[in-house]
Structures are given as structure tokens and as C-alpha cells.
Amino acid sequence: MSNCAIVGINWGDEGKGRMVDLIAKEYDIVCRYQGGNNAGHTVVNEYGKFALHLIPSGIFLPGVVNVLGNGVVIDLESLWGEIESLQKAGISITPENFKISDRATIVFPYHRALDGLEEARLKDKKYGSTLRGIAPVYSDKYQKKTVMMGELLYPEYLEQHLGTILEWKNLTIQNVYGAEAYKLEDLMEWCRMYGEKLKPFLCDTSKFLYEAEKAGKNIMFEAQLGALRDIDFGIFPYTSSSSSIAGYACIGAGIPGSHVDRTVGIVKAYSTCVGEGPFTAEWFGEEAEKLRAAGGEYGASTGRPRRVGPIDIVATRYGCRIQGATEVALTKLDILSYMDEVPVCTQYELDGQVTDDFPFPAVIGRAKPVIKTMPGWKCDISGVRKYEDLPAEAKNYIEFIEKNIGCRISYVSVGASRDEIIYR
């Protein structure tokens, strides 16, 4: 038995989906352990190009079981839409290869509404929410006022429980935001419409994973977003509302007594960020537009243009430490091929002092990037499959990053497709 976590090192959107799609063939089970449909994993393979929001990226591989763990929050409508879309593309999704924890939390329409109402109230101080209801539902979970997926199997209990929660929730909706109250009968109909279709996939996934481990099965844990969006270690309050850290994987999956043997941290060859918050190495104007266009940098869930800039060594080294990365996959190296010189943010200048450390959230907004440039390679590398065949400038760039983040780079992606990868 060997367990592996695939995690983001930076702000998210590093290319975790394509790496799970690549590596998952070595594993029996792929399990999402946190987050909801507020971020997407883009996968390009023989079936086409897909943006997965809830379903684990191992769904394309025959024989691999895909699990949504208890740490995930699930919008029934969104999940069913994703299943239908994949099935139409010829992807098999059955209770045999896709399982949902009966302890996962349901995201209701009022959670989505509250997300939008709060962002509107914040105005120019907004957090940059994806408006998928993630912060409201995690907040409710820790107030013990949410509904578990397994309650769909017990409609009488569900109606009574949801009714009690709704009385409390409508107080906020009406009296704080001045919005229209939600009706229990409408929410129960929503549960019936989408919940009935999802019932066959519900089970005690904790028991399933426990027994799979005892049988010697290999499990891959798939994270959403990156270390810098983690609720505890990220750029708070501009974070997600769950733990995207590999250390949480076994808890969010449902096997808290287990452990992670291998952690592959995903790092993009340049920096990108969707949403608000400090982003020290950010580019603006024409320079940013050129990189954004070259990399197709638009959010998989939101379609929003991603903020872009050079790779940030300070943030990446911090992310590797927080994630406990045992190795790194460097993605999208090919995108930088147009540059005469490739910039790297090597340090921060904060209040007149140069630092190698990632600052505390209260002061990181004052940090300025210290930039070093390296010679570019100015040629198409998408066809390269052996490390020694890369241009010397590309190898120097990879090895400079590896030395300065203190973690071995084992994979280098030179294109979006599954086979456009270099194994080191």
C-alpha cells in the first residue's frame, strides 16, 4: 500500500488535474478531500478537454475508483450537471467507479445567494469569492447547521432537520441582507430533483477506503486550490474556507488513522492567481496580457482572467514547506518559450529589508518583488520527452528553481496533453 497526495503549491490553478490524470494510473483510488465546485481541474486527454469541478480527475481511467470524501461540500445541481456532461462525452460514471461520502456536506441554493449578498455588501473590500456558496456552507458546518449527503436517504428526517436550519438561516437572509426568505418546500423539491439521481453513489466511503487500505490498495488524494489559499496557512482572509494542505488529506478523505507516503506539489513555471488578495510578483498591462494569452489563463470555474506574473520563489518555497512536498511537478514550461529573458522573483523587499521568508498576511501587501532574469530558450519545446534534449537555458531555469525551492522537480510538463511530459 502506498498513498500519494497531489497538491497545489501556490494560489491554485497550477495544473493539478493534468498531473492526477497522468499519475492516477499507478493508483487504485483517487479521492477529493476538501473544497467544492469553486475551482476547476482542467484535463486534456483522448476524450477531449474537460474542466472538472467536483469529480476527481481519475474518472477517465478504467479500473480507478473515484471518491468524494467527507471533507467535500457538494452542490447537488452542479454535481449532477457535471456527471451528465461527462457521460455525454462517453465517460462511464457508475456506483462502481464513483462514490460519494454520506458524510459530505450539501451546498444549498441559499448558500450561493448568501455568497453573492455578502460580496455585494463588502463592495470594494470583497474577498473575490467564486459565488458558489463555499464560505457560507463551511461556516454553517462549523456551527453544526448543515445537511449531510446521507440525509437524502432519509427524507422525513431531512425535511425536519432542514426546516429547523432554514428557520435560523432565513433570519440572516431577511434581517441582515433584506433578501427574500427561502421556502422549505422549494428546497425539498430541489433535493428530490437532484438528490434522487445521486443516491446510488452514496455510501460509507470511510469504510470503503479503510477496507481498501487493508487490502493493499493505493490511494491518491486530490486537493483543490493551493497552499496560499489554505484557510490556516494562506493569504488570509483571501483564502478558501477549507484546508487544501496534504496534512488534512486523510481526515477529509475519511481515514484519519492513515498517512500520506508521497506528496507531489504542483508548481506552474510562472505565477497565476484568480481572485483578490496580495500577489507580490503580479504583472500588469501589455506584459501581463501577453503571458495570459500565451498560457490561456482564464479560470476553469469562473472564466475570469487570471492575474499573472513571473514565478515566485519565496511563495513557492513556503508552499513546498507547508505542503510537506516530497517532489514537485513543474507545469506549463512551454508557455515561456516566447520570452527573450525569463524573469524570476527570488526575494521580497519589505519595509526596506530584503527577505527570503513569506510574510505574515497583515504585511504581505507591502512586499515588493526582487527580480532576477535568466536567458530564454526561444524555441518550441512541446515535442521534447527527454530532459537532456531540452535547451540548456530551459534546463538552467528548471535547476535554478529546484535549488532555490529546496525540493526536487520530478516532472516537467511541456504541453497540456497527457503525454506532453518529461520524467526526470
Short mmCIF file of C-alpha atoms in Angstrom, two decimals:
data_model
loop_
_atom_site.label_atom_id
_atom_site.label_comp_id
_atom_site.label_asym_id
_atom_site.label_seq_id
_atom_site.Cartn_x
_atom_site.Cartn_y
_atom_site.Cartn_z
CA MET A 1 0.00 0.00 0.00
CA SER A 2 1.22 3.49 -0.88
CA ASN A 3 -0.70 6.76 -0.61
CA CYS A 4 0.04 9.93 -2.56
CA ALA A 5 -1.28 13.49 -2.33
CA ILE A 6 -1.37 15.79 -5.36
CA VAL A 7 -1.47 19.34 -4.03
CA GLY A 8 -1.11 22.93 -5.20
CA ILE A 9 1.93 24.86 -4.00
CA ASN A 10 0.79 28.38 -4.90
CA TRP A 11 -2.58 30.12 -5.37
CA GLY A 12 -4.31 27.28 -7.22
CA ASP A 13 -4.63 26.63 -10.98
CA GLU A 14 -1.15 25.07 -11.05
CA GLY A 15 -2.20 22.10 -13.22
CA LYS A 16 -3.17 19.52 -10.58
CA GLY A 17 -5.85 17.94 -12.78
CA ARG A 18 -3.49 17.07 -15.62
CA MET A 19 -0.99 15.58 -13.15
CA VAL A 20 -3.67 13.47 -11.45
CA ASP A 21 -4.81 12.31 -14.88
CA LEU A 22 -1.20 11.36 -15.65
CA ILE A 23 -0.19 9.69 -12.38
CA ALA A 24 -3.53 8.15 -11.31
CA LYS A 25 -2.94 5.04 -13.45
CA GLU A 26 -0.47 3.99 -10.73
CA TYR A 27 -3.25 4.12 -8.09
CA ASP A 28 -6.45 2.19 -7.40
CA ILE A 29 -8.46 5.07 -5.90
CA VAL A 30 -8.50 8.86 -6.38
CA CYS A 31 -10.15 10.80 -3.56
CA ARG A 32 -11.06 14.51 -3.36
CA TYR A 33 -10.81 15.50 0.29
CA GLN A 34 -11.83 19.19 0.52
CA GLY A 35 -13.47 22.12 -1.26
CA GLY A 36 -16.44 22.25 -3.58
CA ASN A 37 -17.18 23.36 -7.12
CA ASN A 38 -15.42 26.70 -6.61
CA ALA A 39 -12.34 25.68 -8.60
CA GLY A 40 -11.77 23.55 -11.66
CA HIS A 41 -9.20 20.98 -12.73
CA THR A 42 -8.57 21.06 -16.48
CA VAL A 43 -7.74 17.72 -18.09
CA VAL A 44 -6.83 17.13 -21.74
CA ASN A 45 -6.79 13.51 -22.90
CA GLU A 46 -8.03 11.21 -25.67
CA TYR A 47 -11.64 12.00 -24.75
CA GLY A 48 -11.21 15.78 -25.18
CA LYS A 49 -10.72 18.77 -22.92
CA PHE A 50 -12.62 18.83 -19.61
CA ALA A 51 -12.94 21.21 -16.66
CA LEU A 52 -13.74 19.09 -13.61
CA HIS A 53 -15.19 20.94 -10.62
CA LEU A 54 -16.17 18.16 -8.19
CA ILE A 55 -15.49 14.78 -9.78
CA PRO A 56 -11.91 13.55 -9.19
CA SER A 57 -9.56 13.64 -12.17
CA GLY A 58 -9.12 9.86 -12.14
CA ILE A 59 -12.59 9.40 -13.65
CA PHE A 60 -11.12 8.93 -17.14
CA LEU A 61 -9.06 5.87 -16.16
CA PRO A 62 -10.70 2.41 -16.35
CA GLY A 63 -10.48 0.48 -13.08
CA VAL A 64 -9.83 3.56 -10.92
CA VAL A 65 -12.43 4.27 -8.22
CA ASN A 66 -13.15 7.97 -7.64
CA VAL A 67 -14.32 9.19 -4.23
CA LEU A 68 -15.70 12.45 -2.84
CA GLY A 69 -14.72 12.40 0.83
CA ASN A 70 -16.46 13.76 3.90
CA GLY A 71 -14.42 16.99 3.74
CA VAL A 72 -16.01 18.00 0.42
CA VAL A 73 -19.04 20.29 0.10
CA ILE A 74 -21.42 19.35 -2.72
CA ASP A 75 -23.87 21.41 -4.76
CA LEU A 76 -26.26 18.67 -5.93
CA GLU A 77 -27.26 20.56 -9.06
CA SER A 78 -23.67 21.27 -10.08
CA LEU A 79 -22.52 17.70 -9.46
CA TRP A 80 -25.35 16.15 -11.44
CA GLY A 81 -24.68 18.57 -14.32
CA GLU A 82 -21.03 17.52 -14.32
CA ILE A 83 -21.94 13.82 -14.35
CA GLU A 84 -24.34 14.33 -17.29
CA SER A 85 -21.75 16.30 -19.24
CA LEU A 86 -19.10 13.61 -18.79
CA GLN A 87 -21.49 10.79 -19.63
CA LYS A 88 -22.47 12.55 -22.86
CA ALA A 89 -18.77 12.61 -23.75
CA GLY A 90 -18.64 8.83 -23.35
CA ILE A 91 -17.15 8.69 -19.85
CA SER A 92 -18.50 5.86 -17.70
CA ILE A 93 -19.73 7.01 -14.27
CA THR A 94 -21.31 4.28 -12.17
CA PRO A 95 -21.54 3.41 -8.45
CA GLU A 96 -18.62 1.08 -9.10
CA ASN A 97 -16.17 3.82 -10.17
CA PHE A 98 -17.66 6.86 -8.41
CA LYS A 99 -18.62 7.06 -4.73
CA ILE A 100 -19.83 9.97 -2.58
CA SER A 101 -19.37 10.08 1.18
CA ASP A 102 -22.66 10.03 3.07
CA ARG A 103 -20.96 12.48 5.47
CA ALA A 104 -20.11 15.09 2.82
CA THR A 105 -21.97 18.40 3.19
CA ILE A 106 -24.70 19.73 0.87
CA VAL A 107 -24.38 23.24 -0.59
CA PHE A 108 -27.92 24.65 -0.87
CA PRO A 109 -29.13 27.46 -3.18
CA TYR A 110 -29.29 29.81 -0.18
CA HIS A 111 -25.56 29.30 0.38
CA ARG A 112 -24.91 30.56 -3.15
CA ALA A 113 -27.24 33.51 -2.58
CA LEU A 114 -25.54 34.45 0.70
CA ASP A 115 -22.15 34.38 -1.00
CA GLY A 116 -23.33 36.98 -3.52
CA LEU A 117 -25.12 39.10 -0.91
CA GLU A 118 -22.01 39.31 1.28
CA GLU A 119 -19.68 40.15 -1.63
CA ALA A 120 -22.13 42.91 -2.65
CA ARG A 121 -22.12 44.25 0.92
CA LEU A 122 -18.31 44.28 1.02
CA LYS A 123 -18.15 46.25 -2.28
CA ASP A 124 -14.52 47.31 -2.86
CA LYS A 125 -13.38 45.23 0.15
CA LYS A 126 -14.68 41.96 -1.29
CA TYR A 127 -12.71 38.72 -0.94
CA GLY A 128 -13.08 37.67 -4.58
CA SER A 129 -15.46 34.79 -3.94
CA THR A 130 -16.43 32.47 -6.80
CA LEU A 131 -20.05 32.89 -5.57
CA ARG A 132 -20.52 29.11 -5.28
CA GLY A 133 -21.59 29.24 -1.63
CA ILE A 134 -18.39 27.73 -0.25
CA ALA A 135 -17.67 30.17 2.59
CA PRO A 136 -21.30 30.19 3.82
CA VAL A 137 -21.58 26.39 3.83
CA TYR A 138 -18.29 25.79 5.65
CA SER A 139 -19.28 28.47 8.16
CA ASP A 140 -22.59 26.70 8.71
CA LYS A 141 -20.83 23.33 9.03
CA TYR A 142 -18.77 24.53 11.97
CA GLN A 143 -21.92 25.93 13.55
CA LYS A 144 -23.41 22.42 13.13
CA LYS A 145 -26.19 23.77 10.89
CA THR A 146 -25.70 21.88 7.63
CA VAL A 147 -27.13 18.78 5.98
CA MET A 148 -25.09 15.66 5.18
CA MET A 149 -25.44 13.88 1.84
CA GLY A 150 -26.62 10.72 3.64
CA GLU A 151 -29.75 12.54 4.83
CA LEU A 152 -31.04 12.30 1.25
CA LEU A 153 -31.67 8.63 2.05
CA TYR A 154 -33.98 9.60 4.95
CA PRO A 155 -36.46 12.16 3.55
CA GLU A 156 -38.57 12.54 6.70
CA TYR A 157 -35.53 13.26 8.83
CA LEU A 158 -34.14 15.55 6.11
CA GLU A 159 -37.31 17.65 5.96
CA GLN A 160 -37.42 18.08 9.74
CA HIS A 161 -33.71 18.87 10.00
CA LEU A 162 -33.65 21.24 7.02
CA GLY A 163 -36.74 23.00 8.31
CA THR A 164 -35.02 23.75 11.62
CA ILE A 165 -31.91 25.04 9.86
CA LEU A 166 -33.96 27.16 7.46
CA GLU A 167 -35.76 28.97 10.28
CA TRP A 168 -32.35 30.09 11.53
CA LYS A 169 -30.90 30.81 8.08
CA ASN A 170 -33.85 32.94 6.94
CA LEU A 171 -33.28 35.26 9.91
CA THR A 172 -29.97 36.25 8.34
CA ILE A 173 -31.25 36.34 4.77
CA GLN A 174 -34.18 38.61 5.63
CA ASN A 175 -32.97 40.71 8.56
CA VAL A 176 -29.29 41.21 7.68
CA TYR A 177 -29.40 41.34 3.89
CA GLY A 178 -33.05 42.27 3.30
CA ALA A 179 -33.46 39.44 0.79
CA GLU A 180 -36.39 37.10 0.24
CA ALA A 181 -36.71 34.09 2.53
CA TYR A 182 -36.32 30.55 1.18
CA LYS A 183 -39.23 28.11 1.39
CA LEU A 184 -38.79 24.60 2.76
CA GLU A 185 -40.98 23.03 0.08
CA ASP A 186 -38.82 24.57 -2.68
CA LEU A 187 -35.61 23.26 -1.15
CA MET A 188 -37.10 19.81 -0.61
CA GLU A 189 -38.13 19.73 -4.27
CA TRP A 190 -34.57 20.72 -5.23
CA CYS A 191 -33.28 17.84 -3.08
CA ARG A 192 -35.68 15.41 -4.74
CA MET A 193 -34.86 16.59 -8.26
CA TYR A 194 -31.10 16.15 -7.95
CA GLY A 195 -30.71 14.01 -4.83
CA GLU A 196 -32.67 11.09 -6.28
CA LYS A 197 -30.18 10.89 -9.14
CA LEU A 198 -27.20 10.93 -6.80
CA LYS A 199 -28.48 8.42 -4.23
CA PRO A 200 -26.95 5.38 -5.99
CA PHE A 201 -23.48 6.85 -5.50
CA LEU A 202 -23.83 7.44 -1.73
CA CYS A 203 -22.08 5.13 0.70
CA ASP A 204 -19.85 4.99 3.76
CA THR A 205 -16.69 5.92 1.90
CA SER A 206 -14.71 5.93 5.14
CA LYS A 207 -15.33 2.20 5.50
CA PHE A 208 -14.66 1.68 1.77
CA LEU A 209 -11.26 3.41 1.98
CA TYR A 210 -10.35 1.68 5.25
CA GLU A 211 -11.04 -1.75 3.75
CA ALA A 212 -9.26 -0.79 0.52
CA GLU A 213 -6.12 0.10 2.51
CA LYS A 214 -6.31 -3.18 4.43
CA ALA A 215 -6.46 -4.97 1.06
CA GLY A 216 -3.26 -3.19 -0.04
CA LYS A 217 -4.87 -0.72 -2.44
CA ASN A 218 -3.05 2.51 -3.36
CA ILE A 219 -4.90 5.79 -2.78
CA MET A 220 -4.28 9.17 -4.38
CA PHE A 221 -5.60 12.24 -2.57
CA GLU A 222 -6.53 15.13 -4.87
CA ALA A 223 -6.56 18.67 -3.48
CA GLN A 224 -8.32 21.74 -4.77
CA LEU A 225 -6.63 25.16 -4.89
CA GLY A 226 -3.16 25.65 -3.39
CA ALA A 227 -1.24 26.24 -0.17
CA LEU A 228 -1.63 30.01 -0.41
CA ARG A 229 -5.42 29.66 -0.43
CA ASP A 230 -5.47 27.39 2.64
CA ILE A 231 -7.69 28.64 5.47
CA ASP A 232 -4.86 28.40 8.05
CA PHE A 233 -1.65 28.96 6.09
CA GLY A 234 -2.78 31.04 3.13
CA ILE A 235 -3.13 34.78 2.45
CA PHE A 236 -5.98 35.10 4.96
CA PRO A 237 -8.70 36.34 4.58
CA TYR A 238 -8.32 35.95 0.79
CA THR A 239 -8.39 32.17 1.10
CA SER A 240 -10.74 29.30 0.56
CA SER A 241 -12.75 28.06 3.55
CA SER A 242 -11.20 24.60 3.86
CA SER A 243 -7.76 23.07 4.27
CA SER A 244 -6.02 22.40 0.96
CA ILE A 245 -2.96 21.03 2.78
CA ALA A 246 -1.73 17.44 2.29
CA GLY A 247 -1.76 17.02 6.07
CA TYR A 248 -5.57 17.24 6.00
CA ALA A 249 -5.94 14.65 3.22
CA CYS A 250 -6.57 11.59 5.38
CA ILE A 251 -9.09 13.44 7.58
CA GLY A 252 -11.05 14.93 4.68
CA ALA A 253 -11.00 11.61 2.84
CA GLY A 254 -12.38 9.73 5.85
CA ILE A 255 -9.39 7.66 7.00
CA PRO A 256 -7.84 9.85 9.73
CA GLY A 257 -5.71 6.99 11.03
CA SER A 258 -3.88 6.68 7.73
CA HIS A 259 -0.94 8.64 6.31
CA VAL A 260 0.46 10.13 3.10
CA ASP A 261 3.65 8.50 1.81
CA ARG A 262 4.34 10.79 -1.13
CA THR A 263 3.34 14.41 -1.74
CA VAL A 264 3.65 15.78 -5.27
CA GLY A 265 3.47 19.56 -5.21
CA ILE A 266 2.33 21.20 -8.44
CA VAL A 267 4.04 24.45 -9.46
CA LYS A 268 3.40 26.43 -12.62
CA ALA A 269 6.53 27.71 -14.45
CA TYR A 270 5.17 31.22 -13.86
CA SER A 271 2.72 32.61 -11.31
CA THR A 272 -1.06 32.87 -11.72
CA CYS A 273 -3.83 33.81 -9.34
CA VAL A 274 -7.62 34.05 -9.59
CA GLY A 275 -9.39 36.31 -7.13
CA GLU A 276 -8.44 39.01 -4.69
CA GLY A 277 -5.55 39.32 -2.26
CA PRO A 278 -1.82 40.07 -2.27
CA PHE A 279 0.10 38.77 -5.28
CA THR A 280 3.59 40.18 -4.95
CA ALA A 281 5.07 39.39 -8.38
CA GLU A 282 1.99 40.47 -10.36
CA TRP A 283 2.38 41.94 -13.85
CA PHE A 284 0.06 44.48 -15.40
CA GLY A 285 -0.67 45.90 -18.83
CA GLU A 286 0.73 44.58 -22.09
CA GLU A 287 3.31 42.35 -20.42
CA ALA A 288 0.59 40.60 -18.42
CA GLU A 289 -1.76 40.30 -21.40
CA LYS A 290 0.93 38.61 -23.48
CA LEU A 291 1.63 35.98 -20.82
CA ARG A 292 -2.10 35.49 -20.09
CA ALA A 293 -2.84 34.93 -23.79
CA ALA A 294 0.12 32.57 -24.24
CA GLY A 295 -0.97 30.43 -21.29
CA GLY A 296 -4.75 30.63 -21.80
CA GLU A 297 -5.03 31.92 -18.27
CA TYR A 298 -8.74 32.09 -17.55
CA GLY A 299 -10.41 30.42 -14.56
CA ALA A 300 -11.80 26.93 -15.23
CA SER A 301 -14.78 27.57 -12.91
CA THR A 302 -15.33 31.31 -13.30
CA GLY A 303 -13.86 32.18 -16.70
CA ARG A 304 -12.25 35.19 -15.01
CA PRO A 305 -8.87 36.33 -16.39
CA ARG A 306 -6.14 35.10 -14.08
CA ARG A 307 -3.65 37.53 -12.61
CA VAL A 308 -0.18 36.60 -13.88
CA GLY A 309 3.50 37.23 -13.20
CA PRO A 310 6.91 35.54 -13.01
CA ILE A 311 7.46 32.50 -10.83
CA ASP A 312 7.65 33.50 -7.16
CA ILE A 313 10.44 31.59 -5.41
CA VAL A 314 9.54 32.98 -1.96
CA ALA A 315 5.91 31.85 -2.17
CA THR A 316 6.82 28.55 -3.82
CA ARG A 317 9.42 27.60 -1.22
CA TYR A 318 6.88 28.43 1.51
CA GLY A 319 4.18 26.37 -0.24
CA CYS A 320 6.51 23.36 -0.55
CA ARG A 321 7.25 23.54 3.18
CA ILE A 322 3.62 23.88 4.22
CA GLN A 323 2.55 21.03 1.95
CA GLY A 324 5.43 18.80 3.00
CA ALA A 325 6.20 18.25 -0.69
CA THR A 326 8.49 15.30 -1.36
CA GLU A 327 8.76 16.25 -5.05
CA VAL A 328 7.50 18.87 -7.50
CA ALA A 329 5.86 18.80 -10.92
CA LEU A 330 6.66 21.95 -12.89
CA THR A 331 3.86 22.67 -15.38
CA LYS A 332 3.49 24.87 -18.47
CA LEU A 333 7.21 25.37 -19.10
CA ASP A 334 6.44 25.58 -22.82
CA ILE A 335 4.45 28.80 -22.34
CA LEU A 336 7.63 30.73 -21.54
CA SER A 337 9.24 29.85 -24.88
CA TYR A 338 8.33 33.25 -26.38
CA MET A 339 10.46 35.20 -23.89
CA ASP A 340 13.94 36.54 -24.66
CA GLU A 341 14.62 36.66 -20.94
CA VAL A 342 12.68 34.79 -18.26
CA PRO A 343 12.11 36.71 -15.02
CA VAL A 344 12.14 35.11 -11.55
CA CYS A 345 11.02 36.68 -8.27
CA THR A 346 13.83 35.50 -5.98
CA GLN A 347 13.16 37.55 -2.82
CA TYR A 348 10.83 40.18 -1.37
CA GLU A 349 11.65 43.69 -0.24
CA LEU A 350 9.51 44.53 2.80
CA ASP A 351 9.76 47.88 4.56
CA GLY A 352 13.26 48.43 3.22
CA GLN A 353 14.54 44.96 4.14
CA VAL A 354 15.17 42.11 1.68
CA THR A 355 13.76 38.78 2.88
CA ASP A 356 13.62 35.15 1.78
CA ASP A 357 10.64 34.45 4.06
CA PHE A 358 6.97 34.54 3.12
CA PRO A 359 5.46 37.35 5.25
CA PHE A 360 2.54 37.31 7.68
CA PRO A 361 -0.79 38.14 5.94
CA ALA A 362 -1.11 41.56 7.62
CA VAL A 363 2.06 42.87 5.94
CA ILE A 364 2.47 40.85 2.74
CA GLY A 365 0.57 43.50 0.79
CA ARG A 366 3.54 45.85 1.35
CA ALA A 367 6.07 43.44 -0.14
CA LYS A 368 7.77 44.22 -3.46
CA PRO A 369 9.38 41.60 -5.73
CA VAL A 370 13.14 41.31 -6.20
CA ILE A 371 13.52 40.16 -9.81
CA LYS A 372 16.33 38.23 -11.48
CA THR A 373 16.26 37.47 -15.23
CA MET A 374 17.56 34.34 -16.91
CA PRO A 375 18.25 33.73 -20.62
CA GLY A 376 15.22 32.39 -22.53
CA TRP A 377 15.34 29.41 -24.90
CA LYS A 378 13.23 30.93 -27.70
CA CYS A 379 12.15 27.65 -29.32
CA ASP A 380 9.24 25.20 -29.26
CA ILE A 381 9.86 22.54 -26.59
CA SER A 382 6.44 20.83 -26.73
CA GLY A 383 7.86 17.83 -28.58
CA VAL A 384 10.68 17.18 -26.09
CA ARG A 385 10.31 14.00 -23.99
CA LYS A 386 13.79 13.59 -22.53
CA TYR A 387 15.30 16.05 -20.09
CA GLU A 388 18.68 16.01 -21.80
CA ASP A 389 17.02 17.15 -25.05
CA LEU A 390 15.80 20.42 -23.56
CA PRO A 391 17.74 23.58 -24.47
CA ALA A 392 20.45 24.42 -21.95
CA GLU A 393 18.60 27.62 -20.99
CA ALA A 394 15.44 25.67 -20.11
CA LYS A 395 17.44 23.19 -18.01
CA ASN A 396 19.19 26.06 -16.23
CA TYR A 397 15.81 27.60 -15.42
CA ILE A 398 14.46 24.31 -14.01
CA GLU A 399 17.58 23.65 -11.95
CA PHE A 400 17.63 27.22 -10.59
CA ILE A 401 14.05 26.79 -9.37
CA GLU A 402 14.80 23.37 -7.91
CA LYS A 403 17.83 24.63 -5.97
CA ASN A 404 16.04 27.68 -4.59
CA ILE A 405 12.80 26.00 -3.50
CA GLY A 406 14.68 23.10 -1.91
CA CYS A 407 12.58 20.35 -3.49
CA ARG A 408 13.34 18.02 -6.39
CA ILE A 409 11.48 18.61 -9.67
CA SER A 410 10.48 15.13 -10.89
CA TYR A 411 8.12 16.09 -13.71
CA VAL A 412 8.21 18.89 -16.28
CA SER A 413 5.15 19.43 -18.46
CA VAL A 414 5.72 20.93 -21.90
CA GLY A 415 2.10 20.86 -23.09
CA ALA A 416 -1.46 20.30 -21.97
CA SER A 417 -1.91 16.73 -23.21
CA ARG A 418 -1.23 13.71 -21.02
CA ASP A 419 1.87 12.63 -22.97
CA GLU A 420 3.48 16.08 -23.16
CA ILE A 421 5.59 15.43 -20.09
CA ILE A 422 9.26 14.92 -19.21
CA TYR A 423 10.12 12.47 -16.41
CA ARG A 424 13.29 13.34 -14.51
#
